[in-house]
XYZ file of N, CA, C and O in Angstrom:
796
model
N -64.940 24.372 -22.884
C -64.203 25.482 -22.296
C -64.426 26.762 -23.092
O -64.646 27.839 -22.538
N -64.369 26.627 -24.226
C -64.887 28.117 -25.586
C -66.231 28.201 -24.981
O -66.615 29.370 -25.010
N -67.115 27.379 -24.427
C -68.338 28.165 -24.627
C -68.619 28.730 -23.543
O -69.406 29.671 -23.438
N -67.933 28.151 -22.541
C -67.877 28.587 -20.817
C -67.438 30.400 -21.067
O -68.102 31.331 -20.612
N -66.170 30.536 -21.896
C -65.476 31.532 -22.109
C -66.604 32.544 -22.582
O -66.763 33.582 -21.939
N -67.494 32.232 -23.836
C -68.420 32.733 -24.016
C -69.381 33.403 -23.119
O -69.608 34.585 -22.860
N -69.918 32.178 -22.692
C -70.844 32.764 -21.657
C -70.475 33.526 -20.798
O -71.260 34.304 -20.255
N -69.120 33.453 -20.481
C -68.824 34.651 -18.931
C -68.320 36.234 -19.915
O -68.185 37.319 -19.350
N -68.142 36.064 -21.181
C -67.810 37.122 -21.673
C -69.215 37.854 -21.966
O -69.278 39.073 -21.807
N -70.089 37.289 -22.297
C -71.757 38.127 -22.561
C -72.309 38.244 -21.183
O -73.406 38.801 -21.228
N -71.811 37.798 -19.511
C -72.661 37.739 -18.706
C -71.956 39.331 -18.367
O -72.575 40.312 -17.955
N -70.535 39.246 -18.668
C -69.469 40.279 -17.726
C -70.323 41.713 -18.942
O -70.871 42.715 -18.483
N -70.210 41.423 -20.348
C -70.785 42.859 -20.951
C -72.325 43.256 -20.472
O -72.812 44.382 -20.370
N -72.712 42.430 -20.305
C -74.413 42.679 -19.671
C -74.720 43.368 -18.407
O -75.660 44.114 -18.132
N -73.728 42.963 -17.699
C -73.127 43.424 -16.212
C -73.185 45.056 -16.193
O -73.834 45.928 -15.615
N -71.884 44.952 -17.390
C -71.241 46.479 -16.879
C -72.273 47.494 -17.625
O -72.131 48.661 -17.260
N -73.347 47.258 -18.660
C -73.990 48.022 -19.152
C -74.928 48.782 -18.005
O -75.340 48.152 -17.031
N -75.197 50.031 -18.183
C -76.315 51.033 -17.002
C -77.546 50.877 -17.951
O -77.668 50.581 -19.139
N -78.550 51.250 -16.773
C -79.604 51.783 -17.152
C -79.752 53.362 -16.350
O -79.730 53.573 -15.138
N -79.947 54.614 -17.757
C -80.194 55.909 -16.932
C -81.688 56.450 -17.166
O -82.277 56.393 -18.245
N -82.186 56.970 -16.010
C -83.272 57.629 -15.973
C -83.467 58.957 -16.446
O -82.766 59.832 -15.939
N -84.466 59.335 -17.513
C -84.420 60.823 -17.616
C -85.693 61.402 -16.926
O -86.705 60.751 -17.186
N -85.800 62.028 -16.447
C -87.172 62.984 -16.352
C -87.691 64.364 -16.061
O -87.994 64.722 -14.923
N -87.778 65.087 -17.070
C -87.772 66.465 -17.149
C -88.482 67.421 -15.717
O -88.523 68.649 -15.650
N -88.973 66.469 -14.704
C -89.545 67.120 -13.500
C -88.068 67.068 -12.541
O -88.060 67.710 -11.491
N -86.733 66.217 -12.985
C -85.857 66.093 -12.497
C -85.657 65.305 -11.011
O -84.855 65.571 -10.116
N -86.671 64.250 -11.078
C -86.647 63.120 -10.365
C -86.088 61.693 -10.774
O -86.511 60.537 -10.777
N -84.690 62.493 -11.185
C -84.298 61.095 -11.326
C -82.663 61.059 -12.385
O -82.109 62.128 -12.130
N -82.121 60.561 -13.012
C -80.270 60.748 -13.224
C -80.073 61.954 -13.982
O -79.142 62.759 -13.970
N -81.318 61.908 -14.756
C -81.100 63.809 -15.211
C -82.678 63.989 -16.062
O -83.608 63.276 -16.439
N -82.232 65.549 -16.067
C -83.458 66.126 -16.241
C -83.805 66.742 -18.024
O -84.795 67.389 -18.367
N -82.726 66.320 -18.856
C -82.576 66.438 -20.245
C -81.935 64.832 -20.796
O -81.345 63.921 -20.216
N -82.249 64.980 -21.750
C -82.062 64.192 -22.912
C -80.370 63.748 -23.356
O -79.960 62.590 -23.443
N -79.579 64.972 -23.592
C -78.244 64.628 -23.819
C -77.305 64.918 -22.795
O -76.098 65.111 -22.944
N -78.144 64.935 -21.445
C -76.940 64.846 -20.329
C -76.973 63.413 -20.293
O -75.925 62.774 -20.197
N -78.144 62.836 -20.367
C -77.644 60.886 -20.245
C -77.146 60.482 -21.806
O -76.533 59.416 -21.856
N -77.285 61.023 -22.781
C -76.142 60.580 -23.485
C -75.206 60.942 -23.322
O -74.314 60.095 -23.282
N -74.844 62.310 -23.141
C -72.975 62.160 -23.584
C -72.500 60.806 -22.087
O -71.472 60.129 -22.117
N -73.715 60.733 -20.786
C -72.712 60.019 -19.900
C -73.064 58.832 -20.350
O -72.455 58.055 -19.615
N -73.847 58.042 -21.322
C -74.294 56.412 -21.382
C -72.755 56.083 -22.192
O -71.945 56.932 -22.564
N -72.660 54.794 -22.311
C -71.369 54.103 -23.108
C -72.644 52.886 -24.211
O -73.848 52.630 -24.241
N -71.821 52.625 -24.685
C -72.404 51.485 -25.675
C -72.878 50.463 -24.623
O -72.286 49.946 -23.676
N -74.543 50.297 -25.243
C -75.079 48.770 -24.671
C -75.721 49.318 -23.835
O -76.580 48.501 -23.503
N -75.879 50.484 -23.108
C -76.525 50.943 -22.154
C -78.124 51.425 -22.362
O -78.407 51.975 -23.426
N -78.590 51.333 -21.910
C -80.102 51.958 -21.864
C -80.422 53.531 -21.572
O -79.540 54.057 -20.893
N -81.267 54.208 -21.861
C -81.874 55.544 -21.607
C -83.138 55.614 -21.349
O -83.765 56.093 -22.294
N -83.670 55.377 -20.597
C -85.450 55.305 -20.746
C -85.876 56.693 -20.277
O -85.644 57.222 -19.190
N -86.594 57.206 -21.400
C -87.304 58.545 -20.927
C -88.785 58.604 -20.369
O -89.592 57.860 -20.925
N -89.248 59.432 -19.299
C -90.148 59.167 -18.541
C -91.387 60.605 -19.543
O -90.998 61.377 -20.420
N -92.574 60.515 -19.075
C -93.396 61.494 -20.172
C -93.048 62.796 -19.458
O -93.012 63.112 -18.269
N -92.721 63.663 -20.995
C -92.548 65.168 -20.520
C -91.824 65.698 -21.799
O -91.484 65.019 -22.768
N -91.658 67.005 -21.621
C -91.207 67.859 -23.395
C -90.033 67.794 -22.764
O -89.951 67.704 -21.539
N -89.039 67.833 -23.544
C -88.439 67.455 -23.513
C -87.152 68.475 -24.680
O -86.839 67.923 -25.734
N -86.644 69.628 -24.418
C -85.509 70.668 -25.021
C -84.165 70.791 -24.422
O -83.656 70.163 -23.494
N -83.625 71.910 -25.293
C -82.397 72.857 -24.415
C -82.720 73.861 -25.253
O -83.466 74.071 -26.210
N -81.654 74.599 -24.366
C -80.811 76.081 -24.946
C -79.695 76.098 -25.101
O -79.353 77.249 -24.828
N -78.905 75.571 -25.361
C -77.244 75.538 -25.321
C -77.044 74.896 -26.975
O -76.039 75.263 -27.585
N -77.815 74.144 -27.517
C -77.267 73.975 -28.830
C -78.152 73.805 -30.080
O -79.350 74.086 -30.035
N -77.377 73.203 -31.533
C -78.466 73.307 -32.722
C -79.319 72.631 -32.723
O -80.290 73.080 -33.332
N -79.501 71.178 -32.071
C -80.000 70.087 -31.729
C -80.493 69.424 -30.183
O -79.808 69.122 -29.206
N -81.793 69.352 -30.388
C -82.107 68.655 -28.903
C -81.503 67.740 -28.210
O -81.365 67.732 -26.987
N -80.965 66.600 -29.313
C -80.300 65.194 -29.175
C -79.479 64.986 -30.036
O -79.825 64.817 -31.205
N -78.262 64.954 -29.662
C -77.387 64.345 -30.490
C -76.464 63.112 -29.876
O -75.725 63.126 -28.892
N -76.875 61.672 -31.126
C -76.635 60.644 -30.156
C -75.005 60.620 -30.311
O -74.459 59.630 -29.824
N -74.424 61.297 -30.742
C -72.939 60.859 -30.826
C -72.111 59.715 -31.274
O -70.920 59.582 -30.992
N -72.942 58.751 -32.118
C -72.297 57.811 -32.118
C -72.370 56.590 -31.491
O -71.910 55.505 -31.846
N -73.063 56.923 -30.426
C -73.280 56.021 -29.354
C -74.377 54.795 -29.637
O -75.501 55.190 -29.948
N -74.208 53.569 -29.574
C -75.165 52.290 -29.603
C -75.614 52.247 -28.062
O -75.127 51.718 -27.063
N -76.530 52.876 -28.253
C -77.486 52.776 -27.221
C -79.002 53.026 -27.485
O -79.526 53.438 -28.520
N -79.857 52.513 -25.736
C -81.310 51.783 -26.661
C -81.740 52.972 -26.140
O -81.784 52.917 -24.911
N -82.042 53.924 -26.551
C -83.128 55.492 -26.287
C -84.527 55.069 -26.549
O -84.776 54.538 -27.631
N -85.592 55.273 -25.551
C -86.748 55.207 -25.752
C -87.571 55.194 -24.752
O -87.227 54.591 -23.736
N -89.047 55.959 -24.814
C -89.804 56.301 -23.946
C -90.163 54.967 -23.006
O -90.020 53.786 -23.324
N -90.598 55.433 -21.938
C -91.246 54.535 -20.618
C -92.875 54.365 -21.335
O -93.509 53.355 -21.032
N -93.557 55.478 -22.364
C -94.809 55.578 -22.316
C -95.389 55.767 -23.613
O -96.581 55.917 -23.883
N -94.495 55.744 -24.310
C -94.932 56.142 -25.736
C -94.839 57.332 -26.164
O -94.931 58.256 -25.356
N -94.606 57.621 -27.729
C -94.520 58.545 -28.546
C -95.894 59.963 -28.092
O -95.817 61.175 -28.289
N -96.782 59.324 -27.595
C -97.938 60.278 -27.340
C -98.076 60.926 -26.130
O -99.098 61.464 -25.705
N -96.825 60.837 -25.509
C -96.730 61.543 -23.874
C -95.295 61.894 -23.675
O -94.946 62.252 -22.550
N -94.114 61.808 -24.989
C -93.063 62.027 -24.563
C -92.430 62.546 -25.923
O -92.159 61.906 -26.939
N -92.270 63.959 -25.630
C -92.089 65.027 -26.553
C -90.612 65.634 -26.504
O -90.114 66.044 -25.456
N -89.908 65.653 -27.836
C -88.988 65.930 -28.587
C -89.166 67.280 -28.980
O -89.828 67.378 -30.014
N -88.586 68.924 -28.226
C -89.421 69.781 -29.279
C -88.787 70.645 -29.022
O -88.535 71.000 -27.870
N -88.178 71.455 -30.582
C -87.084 72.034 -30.836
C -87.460 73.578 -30.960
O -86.737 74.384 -31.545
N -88.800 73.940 -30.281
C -88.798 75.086 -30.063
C -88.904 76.510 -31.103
O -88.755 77.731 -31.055
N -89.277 75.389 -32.071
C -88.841 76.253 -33.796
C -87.471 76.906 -33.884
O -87.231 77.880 -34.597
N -86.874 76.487 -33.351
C -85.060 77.115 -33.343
C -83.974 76.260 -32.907
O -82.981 76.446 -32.204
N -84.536 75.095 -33.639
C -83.413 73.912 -32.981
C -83.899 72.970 -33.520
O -85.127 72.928 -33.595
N -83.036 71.817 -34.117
C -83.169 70.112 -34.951
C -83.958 69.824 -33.548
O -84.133 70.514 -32.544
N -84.284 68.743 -33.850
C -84.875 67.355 -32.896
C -83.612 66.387 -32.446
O -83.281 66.249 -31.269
N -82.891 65.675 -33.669
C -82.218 64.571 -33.140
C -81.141 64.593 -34.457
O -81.523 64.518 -35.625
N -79.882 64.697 -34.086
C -78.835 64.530 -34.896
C -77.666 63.198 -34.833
O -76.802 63.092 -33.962
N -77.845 62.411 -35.774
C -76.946 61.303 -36.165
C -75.975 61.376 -36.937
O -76.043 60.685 -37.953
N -74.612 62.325 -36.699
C -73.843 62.403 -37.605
C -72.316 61.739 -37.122
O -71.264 62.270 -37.477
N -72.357 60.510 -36.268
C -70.960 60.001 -35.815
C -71.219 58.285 -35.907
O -71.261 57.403 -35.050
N -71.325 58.292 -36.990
C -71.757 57.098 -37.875
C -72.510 55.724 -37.111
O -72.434 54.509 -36.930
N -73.060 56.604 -36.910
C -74.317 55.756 -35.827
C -74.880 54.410 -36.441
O -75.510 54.408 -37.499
N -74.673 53.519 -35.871
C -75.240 51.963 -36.358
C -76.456 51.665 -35.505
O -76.838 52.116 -34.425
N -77.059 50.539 -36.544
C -78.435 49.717 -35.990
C -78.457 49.883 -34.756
O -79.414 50.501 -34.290
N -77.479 49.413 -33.922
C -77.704 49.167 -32.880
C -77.987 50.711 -32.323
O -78.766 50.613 -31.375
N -77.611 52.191 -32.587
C -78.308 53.091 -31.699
C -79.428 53.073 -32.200
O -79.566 53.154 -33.420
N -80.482 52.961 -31.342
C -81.799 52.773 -30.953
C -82.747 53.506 -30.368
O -82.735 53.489 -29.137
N -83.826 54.349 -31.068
C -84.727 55.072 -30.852
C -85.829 55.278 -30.620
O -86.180 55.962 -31.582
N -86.972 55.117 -29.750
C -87.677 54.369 -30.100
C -88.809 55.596 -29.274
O -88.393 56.383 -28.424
N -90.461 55.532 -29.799
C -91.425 55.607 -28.693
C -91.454 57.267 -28.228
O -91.830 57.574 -27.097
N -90.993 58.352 -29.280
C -90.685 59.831 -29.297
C -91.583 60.587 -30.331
O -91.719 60.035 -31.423
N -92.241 61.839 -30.111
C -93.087 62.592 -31.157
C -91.635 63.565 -31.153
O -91.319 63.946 -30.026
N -90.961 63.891 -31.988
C -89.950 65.181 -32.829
C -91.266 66.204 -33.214
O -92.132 65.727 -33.946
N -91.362 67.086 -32.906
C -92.170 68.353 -33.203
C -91.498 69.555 -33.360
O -90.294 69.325 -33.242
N -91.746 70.934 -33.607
C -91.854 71.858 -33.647
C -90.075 72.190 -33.677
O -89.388 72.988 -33.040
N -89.690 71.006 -34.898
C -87.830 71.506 -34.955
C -87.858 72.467 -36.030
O -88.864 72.636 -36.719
N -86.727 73.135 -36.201
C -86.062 73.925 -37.441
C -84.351 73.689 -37.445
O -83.610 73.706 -36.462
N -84.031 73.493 -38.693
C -82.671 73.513 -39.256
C -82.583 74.112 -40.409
O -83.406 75.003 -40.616
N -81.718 73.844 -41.322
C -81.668 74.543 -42.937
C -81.910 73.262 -42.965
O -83.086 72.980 -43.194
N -81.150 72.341 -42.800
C -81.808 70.750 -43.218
C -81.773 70.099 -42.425
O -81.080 70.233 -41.417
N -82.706 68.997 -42.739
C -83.379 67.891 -41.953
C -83.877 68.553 -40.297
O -83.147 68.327 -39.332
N -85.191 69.377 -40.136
C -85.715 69.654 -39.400
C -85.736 69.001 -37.986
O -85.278 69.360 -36.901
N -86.648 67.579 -38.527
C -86.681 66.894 -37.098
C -85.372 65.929 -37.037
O -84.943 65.563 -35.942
N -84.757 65.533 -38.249
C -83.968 64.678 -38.137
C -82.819 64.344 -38.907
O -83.093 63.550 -39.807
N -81.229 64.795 -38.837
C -80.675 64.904 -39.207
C -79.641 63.586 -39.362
O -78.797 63.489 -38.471
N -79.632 62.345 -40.644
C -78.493 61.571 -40.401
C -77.168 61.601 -41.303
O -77.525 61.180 -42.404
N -75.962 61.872 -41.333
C -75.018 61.714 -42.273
C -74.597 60.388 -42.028
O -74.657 59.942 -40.882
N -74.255 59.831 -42.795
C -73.150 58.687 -43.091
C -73.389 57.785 -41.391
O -72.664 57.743 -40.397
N -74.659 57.204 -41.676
C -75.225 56.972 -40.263
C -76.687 56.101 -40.565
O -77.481 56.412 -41.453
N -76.873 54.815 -39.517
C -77.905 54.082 -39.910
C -78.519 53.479 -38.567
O -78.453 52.357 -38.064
N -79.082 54.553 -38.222
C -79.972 54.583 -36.586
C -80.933 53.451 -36.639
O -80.829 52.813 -37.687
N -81.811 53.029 -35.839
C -83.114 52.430 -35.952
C -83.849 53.106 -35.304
O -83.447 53.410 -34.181
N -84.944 53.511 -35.663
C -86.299 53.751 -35.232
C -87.511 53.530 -35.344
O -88.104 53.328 -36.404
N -88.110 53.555 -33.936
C -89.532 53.015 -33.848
C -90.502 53.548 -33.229
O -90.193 54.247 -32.264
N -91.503 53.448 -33.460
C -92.915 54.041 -32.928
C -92.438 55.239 -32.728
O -92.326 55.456 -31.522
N -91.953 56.525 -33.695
C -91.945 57.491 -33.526
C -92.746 58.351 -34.637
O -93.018 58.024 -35.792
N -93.103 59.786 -33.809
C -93.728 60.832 -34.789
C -92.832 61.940 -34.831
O -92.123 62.510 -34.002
N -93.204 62.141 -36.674
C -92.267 63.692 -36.536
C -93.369 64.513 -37.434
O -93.847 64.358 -38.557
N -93.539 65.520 -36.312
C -94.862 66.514 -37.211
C -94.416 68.124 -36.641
O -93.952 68.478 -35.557
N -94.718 68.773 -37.668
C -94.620 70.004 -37.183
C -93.275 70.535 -37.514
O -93.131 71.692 -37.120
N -92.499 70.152 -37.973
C -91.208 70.107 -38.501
C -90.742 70.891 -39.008
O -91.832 71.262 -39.444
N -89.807 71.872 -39.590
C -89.768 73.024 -40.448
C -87.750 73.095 -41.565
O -86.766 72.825 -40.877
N -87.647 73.247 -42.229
C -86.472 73.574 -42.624
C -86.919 74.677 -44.164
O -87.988 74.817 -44.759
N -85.598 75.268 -44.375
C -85.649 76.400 -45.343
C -84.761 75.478 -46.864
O -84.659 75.800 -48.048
N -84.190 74.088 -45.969
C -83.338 73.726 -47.371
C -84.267 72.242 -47.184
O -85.489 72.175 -47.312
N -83.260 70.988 -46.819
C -83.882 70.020 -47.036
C -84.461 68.978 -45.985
O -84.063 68.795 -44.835
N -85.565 68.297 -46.702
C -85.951 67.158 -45.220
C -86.813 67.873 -44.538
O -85.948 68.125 -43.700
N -87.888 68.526 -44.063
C -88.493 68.704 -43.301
C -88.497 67.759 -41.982
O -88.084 68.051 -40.860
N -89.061 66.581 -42.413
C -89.348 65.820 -41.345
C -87.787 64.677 -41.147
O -87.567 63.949 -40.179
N -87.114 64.806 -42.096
C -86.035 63.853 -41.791
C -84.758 64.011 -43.407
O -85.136 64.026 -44.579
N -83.734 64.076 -43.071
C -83.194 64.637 -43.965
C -81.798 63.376 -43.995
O -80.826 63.634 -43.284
N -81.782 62.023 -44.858
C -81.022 61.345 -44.838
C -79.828 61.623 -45.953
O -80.281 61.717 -47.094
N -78.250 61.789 -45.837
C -77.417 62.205 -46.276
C -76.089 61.313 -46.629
O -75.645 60.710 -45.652
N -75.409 61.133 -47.807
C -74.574 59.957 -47.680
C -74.279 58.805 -47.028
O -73.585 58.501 -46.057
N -75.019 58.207 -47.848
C -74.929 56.407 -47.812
C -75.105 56.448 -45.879
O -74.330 56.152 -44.970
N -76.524 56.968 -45.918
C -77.577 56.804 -44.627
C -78.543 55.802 -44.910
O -79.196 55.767 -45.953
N -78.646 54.863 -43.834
C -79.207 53.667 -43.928
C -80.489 53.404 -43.376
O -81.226 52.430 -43.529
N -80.643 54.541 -42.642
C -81.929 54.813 -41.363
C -82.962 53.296 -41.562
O -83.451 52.911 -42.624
N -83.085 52.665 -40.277
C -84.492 51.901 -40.578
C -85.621 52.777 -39.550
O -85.445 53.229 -38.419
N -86.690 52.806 -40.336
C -88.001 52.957 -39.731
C -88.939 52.206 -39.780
O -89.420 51.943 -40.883
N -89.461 51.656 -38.635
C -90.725 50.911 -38.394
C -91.613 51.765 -37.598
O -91.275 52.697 -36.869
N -93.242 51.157 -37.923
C -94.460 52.653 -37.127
C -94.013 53.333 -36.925
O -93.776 53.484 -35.727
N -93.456 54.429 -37.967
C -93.439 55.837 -37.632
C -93.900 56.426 -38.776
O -93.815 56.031 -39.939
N -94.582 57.780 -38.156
C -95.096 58.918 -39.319
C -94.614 59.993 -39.160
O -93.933 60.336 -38.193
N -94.918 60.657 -40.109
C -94.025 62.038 -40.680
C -95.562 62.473 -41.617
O -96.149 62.009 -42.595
N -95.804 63.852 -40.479
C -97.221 64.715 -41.091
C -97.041 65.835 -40.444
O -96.801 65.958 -39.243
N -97.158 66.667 -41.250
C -97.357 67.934 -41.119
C -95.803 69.074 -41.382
O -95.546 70.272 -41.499
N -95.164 67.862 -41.368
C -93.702 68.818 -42.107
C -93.736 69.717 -43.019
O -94.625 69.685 -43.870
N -92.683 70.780 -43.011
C -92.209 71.613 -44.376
C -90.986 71.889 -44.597
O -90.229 72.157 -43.664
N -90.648 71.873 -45.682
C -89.597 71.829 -46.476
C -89.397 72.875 -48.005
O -90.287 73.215 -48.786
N -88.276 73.120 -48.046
C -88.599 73.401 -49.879
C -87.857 72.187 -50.637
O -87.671 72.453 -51.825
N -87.489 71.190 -50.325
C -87.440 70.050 -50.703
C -87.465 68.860 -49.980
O -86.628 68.713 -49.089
N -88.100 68.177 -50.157
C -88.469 66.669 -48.912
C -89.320 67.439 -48.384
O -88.651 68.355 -47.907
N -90.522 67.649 -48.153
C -91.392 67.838 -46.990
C -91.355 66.788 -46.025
O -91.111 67.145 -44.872
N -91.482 65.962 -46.169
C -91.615 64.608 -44.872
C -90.253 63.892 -44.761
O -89.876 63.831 -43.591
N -89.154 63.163 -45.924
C -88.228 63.437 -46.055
C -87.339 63.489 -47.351
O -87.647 63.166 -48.498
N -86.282 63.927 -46.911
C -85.191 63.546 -48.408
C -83.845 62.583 -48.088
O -82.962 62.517 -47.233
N -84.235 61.907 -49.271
C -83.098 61.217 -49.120
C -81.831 61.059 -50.050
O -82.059 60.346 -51.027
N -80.512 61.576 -49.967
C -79.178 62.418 -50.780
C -78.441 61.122 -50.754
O -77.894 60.625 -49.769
N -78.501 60.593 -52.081
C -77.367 59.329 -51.821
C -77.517 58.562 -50.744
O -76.546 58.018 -50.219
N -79.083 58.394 -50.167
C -79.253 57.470 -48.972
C -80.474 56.297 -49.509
O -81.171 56.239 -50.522
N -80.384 55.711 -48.689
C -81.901 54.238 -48.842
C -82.208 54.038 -47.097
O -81.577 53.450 -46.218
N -83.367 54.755 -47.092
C -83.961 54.378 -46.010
C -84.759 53.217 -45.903
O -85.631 53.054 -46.756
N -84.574 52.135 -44.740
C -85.486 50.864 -44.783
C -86.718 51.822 -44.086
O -86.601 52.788 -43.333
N -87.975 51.157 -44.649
C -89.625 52.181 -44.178
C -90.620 51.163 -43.842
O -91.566 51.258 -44.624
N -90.763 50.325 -43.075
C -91.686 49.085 -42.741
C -92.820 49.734 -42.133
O -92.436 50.249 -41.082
N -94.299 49.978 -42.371
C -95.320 50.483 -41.975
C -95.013 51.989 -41.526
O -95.331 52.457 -40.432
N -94.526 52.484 -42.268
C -94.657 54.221 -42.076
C -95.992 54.868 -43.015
O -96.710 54.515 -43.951
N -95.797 56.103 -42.060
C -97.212 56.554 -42.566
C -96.560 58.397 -42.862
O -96.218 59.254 -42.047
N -96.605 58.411 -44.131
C -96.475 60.229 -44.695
C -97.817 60.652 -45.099
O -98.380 60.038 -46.005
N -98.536 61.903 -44.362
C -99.168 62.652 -44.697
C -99.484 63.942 -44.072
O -99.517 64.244 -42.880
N -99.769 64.821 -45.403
C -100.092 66.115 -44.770
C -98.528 66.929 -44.912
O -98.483 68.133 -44.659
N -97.437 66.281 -45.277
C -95.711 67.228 -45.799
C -96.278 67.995 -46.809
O -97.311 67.791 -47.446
N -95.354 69.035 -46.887
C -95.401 70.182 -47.768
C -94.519 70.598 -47.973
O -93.757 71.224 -47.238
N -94.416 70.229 -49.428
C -93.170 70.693 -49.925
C -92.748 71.940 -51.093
O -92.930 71.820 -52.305
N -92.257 72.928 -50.539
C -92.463 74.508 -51.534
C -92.087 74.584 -52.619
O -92.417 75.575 -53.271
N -90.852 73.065 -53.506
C -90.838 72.929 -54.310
C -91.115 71.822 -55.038
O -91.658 71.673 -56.133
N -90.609 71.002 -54.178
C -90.366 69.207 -54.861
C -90.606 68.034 -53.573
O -89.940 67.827 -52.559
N -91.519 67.558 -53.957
C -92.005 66.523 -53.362
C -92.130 66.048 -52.070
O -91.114 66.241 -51.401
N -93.145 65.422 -51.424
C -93.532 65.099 -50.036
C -92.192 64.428 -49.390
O -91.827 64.850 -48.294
N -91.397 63.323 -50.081
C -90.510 62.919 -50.001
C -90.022 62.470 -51.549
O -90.683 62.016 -52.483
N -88.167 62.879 -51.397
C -87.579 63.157 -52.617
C -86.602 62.310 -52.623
O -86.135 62.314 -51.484
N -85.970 61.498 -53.361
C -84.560 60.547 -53.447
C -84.087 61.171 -54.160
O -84.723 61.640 -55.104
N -83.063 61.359 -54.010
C -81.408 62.140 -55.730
C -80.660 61.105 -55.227
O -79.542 60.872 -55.686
């Protein structure tokens, strides 16, 4: 009878989870990035279709809010673009985002912040995969990714080239430990201290 209970309790959460469509030609549940987050709930899916992918309304392209949900391209990192326009982050994790929010299959380009350019996490431990962050820019820290109190970030295949920074070119990490399974840094530049920096 417990396991019956079980099973109808994982069939009923599987149920109620969505899947939303993004696609910037606007064929389909929306045509940006954080109109299907703020509407996804935990457990839900986001699949982004190829296309650049901005706004104008705030500091950040994406901000996942907190939310455990699986974000990630239909096509890969090489047809589905993150790009902050040189006047705007890429992707912000500051509502203590766990493993389970999920990133996956995105190039972050052409962001700016004071810190963490393409990627901003506080007190927050996202997963990401098969992503690129190049082209990146900040005036303080992190170019390409800027991890901040007891930030846990995992990264698998992803690179970070061509960032700048005046500290972290590719990234920094402030009282954080990023997990890094086959990442690739090259080509960061950093105006004072290092390609990537730990304090």
């Amino acid at each position: 009878m417990f396991r019956t209970a079980l099973i109808s309790m994982f069939l009923t959460s599987t149920a109620l989870a969505d899947t939303w469509i993004v696609d910037d030609d606007g064929k389909a549940d929306f045509d940006n990035i954080q109109a299907a987050v703020d509407a996804a709930s935990d457990g839900d899916e986001i699949v982004v279709l190829p296309g650049t992918y901005t706004t104008s309304t705030a500091d950040e392209v994406v901000d996942m809010l907190g939310k455990e949900v699986w974000l990630h391209s239909s096509a890969g990192a090489g047809v589905t673009i993150i790009d902050g326009e040189q006047t705007r982050r890429g992707i912000l994790c500051n509502n203590n985002e766990t493993v389970n929010t999920i990133i996956e299959g995105f190039t972050i380009t052409n962001c700016y912040s004071n810190s963490g350019g393409g990627m901003y996490n506080y007190y927050s431990n996202p997963t990401l995969t098969n992503c690129t962050f190049t082209n990146n820019t900040t005036d303080g820290k992190g170019g390409g990714m800027y991890n901040y109190l007891f930030s846990l970030p995992a990264l698998t295949n992803c690179t970070s080239t061509d960032n700048t920074a005046n500290y972290g070119g590719g990234m920094l990490n402030d009282d954080s430990s990023p997990t890094l399974t086959d990442c690739t840094f090259t080509a960061n530049t950093p105006n004072d201290d290092g390609a990537m920096r730990n304090v």
